[in-house]
mmCIF file of C-alpha atoms and ligand atoms in Angstrom:
data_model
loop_
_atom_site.group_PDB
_atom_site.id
_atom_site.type_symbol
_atom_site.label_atom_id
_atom_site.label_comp_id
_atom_site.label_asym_id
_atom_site.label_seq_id
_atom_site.Cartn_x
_atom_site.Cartn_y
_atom_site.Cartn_z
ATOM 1 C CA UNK A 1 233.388 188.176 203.164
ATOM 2 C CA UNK A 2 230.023 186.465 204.517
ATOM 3 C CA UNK A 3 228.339 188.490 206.763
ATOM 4 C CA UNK A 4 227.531 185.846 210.055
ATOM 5 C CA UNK A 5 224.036 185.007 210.560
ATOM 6 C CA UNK A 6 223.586 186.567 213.428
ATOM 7 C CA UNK A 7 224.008 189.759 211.412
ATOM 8 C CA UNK A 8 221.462 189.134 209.203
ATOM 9 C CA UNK A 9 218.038 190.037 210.480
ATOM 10 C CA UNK A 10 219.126 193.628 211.503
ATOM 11 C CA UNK A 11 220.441 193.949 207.823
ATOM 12 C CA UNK A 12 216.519 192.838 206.804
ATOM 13 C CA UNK A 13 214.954 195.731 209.294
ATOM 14 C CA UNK A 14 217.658 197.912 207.564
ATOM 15 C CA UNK A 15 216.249 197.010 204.107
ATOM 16 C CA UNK A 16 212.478 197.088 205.263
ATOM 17 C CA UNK A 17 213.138 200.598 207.277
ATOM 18 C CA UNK A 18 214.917 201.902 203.655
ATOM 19 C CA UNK A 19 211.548 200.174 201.458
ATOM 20 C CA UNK A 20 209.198 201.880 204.110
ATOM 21 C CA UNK A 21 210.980 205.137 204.107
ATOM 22 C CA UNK A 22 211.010 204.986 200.173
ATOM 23 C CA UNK A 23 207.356 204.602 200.267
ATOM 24 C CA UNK A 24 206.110 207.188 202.417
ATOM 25 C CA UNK A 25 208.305 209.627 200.171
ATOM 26 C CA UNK A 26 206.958 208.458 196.972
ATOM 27 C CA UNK A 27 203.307 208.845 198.751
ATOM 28 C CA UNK A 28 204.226 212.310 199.841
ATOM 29 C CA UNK A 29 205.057 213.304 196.373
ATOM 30 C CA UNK A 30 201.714 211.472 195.112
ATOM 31 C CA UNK A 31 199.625 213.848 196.720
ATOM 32 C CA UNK A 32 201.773 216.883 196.097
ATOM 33 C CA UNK A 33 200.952 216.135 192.875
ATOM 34 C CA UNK A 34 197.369 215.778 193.442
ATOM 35 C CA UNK A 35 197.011 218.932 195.335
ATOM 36 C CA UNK A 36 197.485 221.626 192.891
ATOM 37 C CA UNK A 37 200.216 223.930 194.758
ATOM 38 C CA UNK A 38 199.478 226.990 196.869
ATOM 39 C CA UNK A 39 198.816 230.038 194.822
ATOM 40 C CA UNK A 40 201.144 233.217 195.342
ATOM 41 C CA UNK A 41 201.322 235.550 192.891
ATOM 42 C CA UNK A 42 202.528 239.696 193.052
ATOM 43 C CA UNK A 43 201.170 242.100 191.303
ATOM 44 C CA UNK A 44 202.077 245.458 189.982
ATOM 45 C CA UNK A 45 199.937 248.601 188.929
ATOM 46 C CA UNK A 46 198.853 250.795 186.803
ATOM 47 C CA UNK A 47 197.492 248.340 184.522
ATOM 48 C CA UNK A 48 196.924 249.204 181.224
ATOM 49 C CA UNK A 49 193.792 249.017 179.849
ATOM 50 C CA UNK A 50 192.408 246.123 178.883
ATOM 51 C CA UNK A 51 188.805 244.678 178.070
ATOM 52 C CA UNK A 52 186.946 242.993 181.114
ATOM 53 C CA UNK A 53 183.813 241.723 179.167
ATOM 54 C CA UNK A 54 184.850 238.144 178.885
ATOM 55 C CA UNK A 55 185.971 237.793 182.715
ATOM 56 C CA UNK A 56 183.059 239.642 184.008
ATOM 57 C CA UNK A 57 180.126 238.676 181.519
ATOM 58 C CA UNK A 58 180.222 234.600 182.343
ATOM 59 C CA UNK A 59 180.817 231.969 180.099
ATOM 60 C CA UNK A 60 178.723 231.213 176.630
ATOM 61 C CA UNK A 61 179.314 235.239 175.434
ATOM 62 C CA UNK A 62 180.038 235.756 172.225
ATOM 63 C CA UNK A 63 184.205 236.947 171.526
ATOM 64 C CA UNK A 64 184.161 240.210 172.547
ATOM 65 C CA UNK A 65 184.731 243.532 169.463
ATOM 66 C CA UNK A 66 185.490 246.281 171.411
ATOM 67 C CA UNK A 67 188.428 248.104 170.494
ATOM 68 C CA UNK A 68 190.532 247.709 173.616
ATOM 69 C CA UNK A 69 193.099 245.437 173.754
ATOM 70 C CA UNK A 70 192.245 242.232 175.453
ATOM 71 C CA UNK A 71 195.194 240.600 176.455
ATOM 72 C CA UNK A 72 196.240 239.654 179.868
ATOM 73 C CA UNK A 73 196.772 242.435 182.419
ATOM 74 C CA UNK A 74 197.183 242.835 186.357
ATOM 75 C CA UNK A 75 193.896 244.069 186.532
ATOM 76 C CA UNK A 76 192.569 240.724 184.980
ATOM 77 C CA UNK A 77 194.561 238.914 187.054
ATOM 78 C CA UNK A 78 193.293 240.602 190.085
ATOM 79 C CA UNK A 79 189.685 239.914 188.727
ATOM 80 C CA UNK A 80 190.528 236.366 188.077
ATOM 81 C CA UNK A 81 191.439 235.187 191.943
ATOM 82 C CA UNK A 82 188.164 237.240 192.827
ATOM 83 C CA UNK A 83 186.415 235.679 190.905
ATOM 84 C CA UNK A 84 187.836 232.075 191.710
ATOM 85 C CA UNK A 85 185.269 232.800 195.091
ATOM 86 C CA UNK A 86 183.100 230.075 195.850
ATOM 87 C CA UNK A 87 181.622 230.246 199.281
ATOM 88 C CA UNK A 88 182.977 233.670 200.782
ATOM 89 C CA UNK A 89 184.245 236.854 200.384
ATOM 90 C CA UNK A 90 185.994 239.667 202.857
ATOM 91 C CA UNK A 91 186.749 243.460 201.837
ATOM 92 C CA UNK A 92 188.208 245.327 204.122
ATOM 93 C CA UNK A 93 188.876 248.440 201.578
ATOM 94 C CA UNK A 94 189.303 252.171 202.111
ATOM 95 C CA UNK A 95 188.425 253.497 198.846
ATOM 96 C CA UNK A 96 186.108 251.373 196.369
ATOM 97 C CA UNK A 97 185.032 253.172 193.312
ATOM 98 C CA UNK A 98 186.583 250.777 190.418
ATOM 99 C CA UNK A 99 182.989 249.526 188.213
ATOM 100 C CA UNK A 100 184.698 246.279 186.629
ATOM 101 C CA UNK A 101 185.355 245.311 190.509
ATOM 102 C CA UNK A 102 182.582 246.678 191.540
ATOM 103 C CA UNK A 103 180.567 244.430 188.771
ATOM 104 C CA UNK A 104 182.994 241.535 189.983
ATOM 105 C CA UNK A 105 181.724 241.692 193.771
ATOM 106 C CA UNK A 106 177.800 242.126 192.499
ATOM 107 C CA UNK A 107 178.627 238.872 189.885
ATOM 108 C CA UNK A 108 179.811 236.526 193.024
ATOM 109 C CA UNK A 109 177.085 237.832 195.496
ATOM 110 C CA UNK A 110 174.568 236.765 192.977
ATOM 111 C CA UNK A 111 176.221 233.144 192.676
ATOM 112 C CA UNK A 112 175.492 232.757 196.189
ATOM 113 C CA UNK A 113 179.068 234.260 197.969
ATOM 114 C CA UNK A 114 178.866 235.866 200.876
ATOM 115 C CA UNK A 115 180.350 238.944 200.488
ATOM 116 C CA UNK A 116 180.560 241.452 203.403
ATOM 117 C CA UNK A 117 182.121 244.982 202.831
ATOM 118 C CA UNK A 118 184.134 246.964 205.833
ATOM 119 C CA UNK A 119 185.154 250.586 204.602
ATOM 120 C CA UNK A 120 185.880 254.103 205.479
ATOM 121 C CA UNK A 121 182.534 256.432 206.252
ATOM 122 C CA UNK A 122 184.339 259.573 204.722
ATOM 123 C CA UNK A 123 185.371 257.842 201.233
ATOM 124 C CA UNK A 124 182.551 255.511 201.246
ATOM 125 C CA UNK A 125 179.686 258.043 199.850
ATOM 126 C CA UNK A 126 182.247 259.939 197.321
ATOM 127 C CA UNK A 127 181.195 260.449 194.109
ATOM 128 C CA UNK A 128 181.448 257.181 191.765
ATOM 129 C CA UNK A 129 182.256 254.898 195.144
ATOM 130 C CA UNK A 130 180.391 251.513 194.474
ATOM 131 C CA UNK A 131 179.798 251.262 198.138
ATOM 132 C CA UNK A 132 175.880 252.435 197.881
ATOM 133 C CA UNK A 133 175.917 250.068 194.954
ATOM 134 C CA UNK A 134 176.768 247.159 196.653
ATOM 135 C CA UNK A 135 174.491 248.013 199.546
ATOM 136 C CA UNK A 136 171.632 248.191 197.390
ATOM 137 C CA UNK A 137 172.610 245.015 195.369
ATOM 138 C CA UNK A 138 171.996 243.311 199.114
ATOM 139 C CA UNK A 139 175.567 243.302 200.012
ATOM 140 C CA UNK A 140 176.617 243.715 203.833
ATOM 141 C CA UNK A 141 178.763 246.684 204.481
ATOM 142 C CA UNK A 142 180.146 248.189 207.773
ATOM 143 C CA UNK A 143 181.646 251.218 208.064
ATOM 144 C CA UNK A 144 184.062 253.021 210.832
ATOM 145 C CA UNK A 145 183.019 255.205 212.721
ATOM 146 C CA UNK A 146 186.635 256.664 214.370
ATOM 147 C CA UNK A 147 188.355 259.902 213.828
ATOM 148 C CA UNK A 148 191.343 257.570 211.930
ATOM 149 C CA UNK A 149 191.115 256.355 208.374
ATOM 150 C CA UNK A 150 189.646 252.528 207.835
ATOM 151 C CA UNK A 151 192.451 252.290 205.130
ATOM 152 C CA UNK A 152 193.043 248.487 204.789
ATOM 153 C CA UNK A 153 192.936 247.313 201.102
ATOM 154 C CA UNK A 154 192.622 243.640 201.444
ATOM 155 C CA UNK A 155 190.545 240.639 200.467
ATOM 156 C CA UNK A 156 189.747 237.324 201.535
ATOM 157 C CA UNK A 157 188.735 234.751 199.297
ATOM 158 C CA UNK A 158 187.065 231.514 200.557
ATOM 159 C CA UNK A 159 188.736 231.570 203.801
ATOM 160 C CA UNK A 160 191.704 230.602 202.054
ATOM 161 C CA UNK A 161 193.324 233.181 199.883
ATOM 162 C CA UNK A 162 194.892 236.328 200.422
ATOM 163 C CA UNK A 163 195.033 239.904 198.504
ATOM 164 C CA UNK A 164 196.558 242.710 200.003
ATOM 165 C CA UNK A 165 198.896 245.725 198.954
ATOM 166 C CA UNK A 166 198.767 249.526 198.445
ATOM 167 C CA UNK A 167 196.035 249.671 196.196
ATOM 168 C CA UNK A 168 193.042 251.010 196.621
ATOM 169 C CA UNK A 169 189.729 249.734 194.501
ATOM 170 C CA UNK A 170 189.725 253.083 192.464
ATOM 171 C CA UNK A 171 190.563 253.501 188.509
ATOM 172 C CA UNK A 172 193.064 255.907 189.428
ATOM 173 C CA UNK A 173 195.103 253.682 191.702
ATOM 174 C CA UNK A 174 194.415 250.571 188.711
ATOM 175 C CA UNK A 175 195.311 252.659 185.919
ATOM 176 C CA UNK A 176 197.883 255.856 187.083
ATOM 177 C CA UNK A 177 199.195 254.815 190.590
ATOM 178 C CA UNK A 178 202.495 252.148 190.938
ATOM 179 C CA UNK A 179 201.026 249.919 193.457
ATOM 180 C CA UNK A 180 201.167 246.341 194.441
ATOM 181 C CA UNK A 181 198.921 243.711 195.524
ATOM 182 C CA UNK A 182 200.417 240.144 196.941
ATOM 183 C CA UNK A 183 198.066 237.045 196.339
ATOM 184 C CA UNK A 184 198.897 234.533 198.740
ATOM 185 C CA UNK A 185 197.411 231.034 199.902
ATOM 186 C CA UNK A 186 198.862 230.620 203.145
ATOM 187 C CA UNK A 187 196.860 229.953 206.233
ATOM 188 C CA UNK A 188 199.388 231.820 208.288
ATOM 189 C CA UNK A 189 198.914 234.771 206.771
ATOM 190 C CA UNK A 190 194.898 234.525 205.838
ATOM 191 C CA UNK A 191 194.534 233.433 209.271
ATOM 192 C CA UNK A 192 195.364 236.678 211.474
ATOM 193 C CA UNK A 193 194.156 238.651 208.549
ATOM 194 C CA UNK A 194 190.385 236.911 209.132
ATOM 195 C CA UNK A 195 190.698 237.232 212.571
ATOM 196 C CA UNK A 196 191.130 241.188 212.054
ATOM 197 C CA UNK A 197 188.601 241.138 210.122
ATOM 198 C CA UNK A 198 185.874 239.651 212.083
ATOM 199 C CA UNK A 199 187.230 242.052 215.005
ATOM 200 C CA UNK A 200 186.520 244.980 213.175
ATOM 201 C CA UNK A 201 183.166 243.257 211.810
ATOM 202 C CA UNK A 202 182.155 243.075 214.835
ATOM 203 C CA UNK A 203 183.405 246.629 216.144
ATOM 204 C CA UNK A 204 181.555 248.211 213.326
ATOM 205 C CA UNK A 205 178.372 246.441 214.242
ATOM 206 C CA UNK A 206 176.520 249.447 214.353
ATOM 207 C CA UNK A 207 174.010 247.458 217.276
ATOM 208 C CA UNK A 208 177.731 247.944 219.473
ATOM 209 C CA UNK A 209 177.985 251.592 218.857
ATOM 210 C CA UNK A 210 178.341 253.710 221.694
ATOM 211 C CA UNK A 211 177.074 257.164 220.734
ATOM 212 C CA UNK A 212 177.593 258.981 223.623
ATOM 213 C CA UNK A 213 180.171 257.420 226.197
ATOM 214 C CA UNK A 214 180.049 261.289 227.796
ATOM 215 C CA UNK A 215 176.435 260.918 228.775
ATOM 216 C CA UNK A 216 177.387 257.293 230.121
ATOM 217 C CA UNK A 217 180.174 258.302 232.233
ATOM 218 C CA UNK A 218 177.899 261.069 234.140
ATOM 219 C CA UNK A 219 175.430 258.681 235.240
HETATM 220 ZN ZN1 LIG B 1 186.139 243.721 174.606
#
């Protein structure tokens, strides 16, 4: 049966509304596949040991003949997103004695990333930390200065990524501990973590302490 003419604009605007609709979905899937998708990745510890050369050394370096293995490994992984930095980096990290991240944070602050270091005063000057390494490379780093542990481990890559998890920056935790570290790319969870972090930057300003609130008080 004919539909009556009266009928026939609205079924028009149907077919338009379905064409549009059809559009803006086929758009939406355009530029998903434009933007490359969010990175989230877990990963578990110890790591074996693997060679670090190629990651940390830069491109143009001859293949590498050292006798460690030098397959993939969390550890290269881990060096991999920190080494993705472009503009910034955030460590909020208890413990920091592991060299090939150590050499990792020294590599991007010489490219020109801002790298600013928030740690624990009692681990900090430990035999084989990298934190008075760092410092003297020209790296910012703030320290507590509270009766509790600073014992974040987390990182902040380019405002936009994520690392966090058990694990201390020591060999022992990479190579004997189980831990786990999450990588995520999510603005709801880099965004509180940031905003912690530039609370505690700010804490551990050391032109904000208050050495003697005591003396203060009495006046
Ligand atoms: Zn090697």
């Amino acid at each position: 049966m004919w539909p009556g003419l009266a009928t026939l604009p609205w079924r028009w605007a149907g077919g338009a509304a379905l064409l549009l609709a059809l559009a803006l979905e086929a758009l939406a899937l355009a530029r998903g596949w434009r933007r490359p998708p969010p990175r989230r990745e877990v990963l578990f510890f110890p790591s074996p040991v693997t060679c670090t050369a190629a990651l940390l050394g830069g491109p143009g370096r001859a293949p590498c003949r050292c006798p460690l293995p030098h397959g993939d490994s969390p550890l290269g992984r881990l060096l991999r997103r920190l080494l993705s930095a472009r503009r910034s980096l955030e460590l909020c990290l208890f413990a920091f004695s592991s060299p090939q991240l150590g050499r990792a944070v020294q590599l991007l602050h010489r490219r020109g990333v801002r790298v600013r270091l928030v740690t624990d005063a009692d681990y900090m000057a430990l035999r084989g930390s990298q934190v008075g390494r760092l410092r003297q490379a020209g790296i910012q780093v703030r320290h507590d200065h509270e009766s509790g542990y600073m014992h974040h481990k987390f990182a902040i890559v380019d405002r936009k990524m994520l690392i966090t998890g058990s694990m201390n920056w020591t060999t022992q935790a990479i190579q004997n501990n189980r831990e786990n570290v999450l990588i995520v790319e999510d603005a709801e969870y880099v965004k509180p973590f940031l905003a912690e972090f530039e609370r505690i930057w700010e804490e551990y300003n050391p032109a904000n302490y208050t050495f003697s609130p005591k003396e203060v008080e009495q006046k």
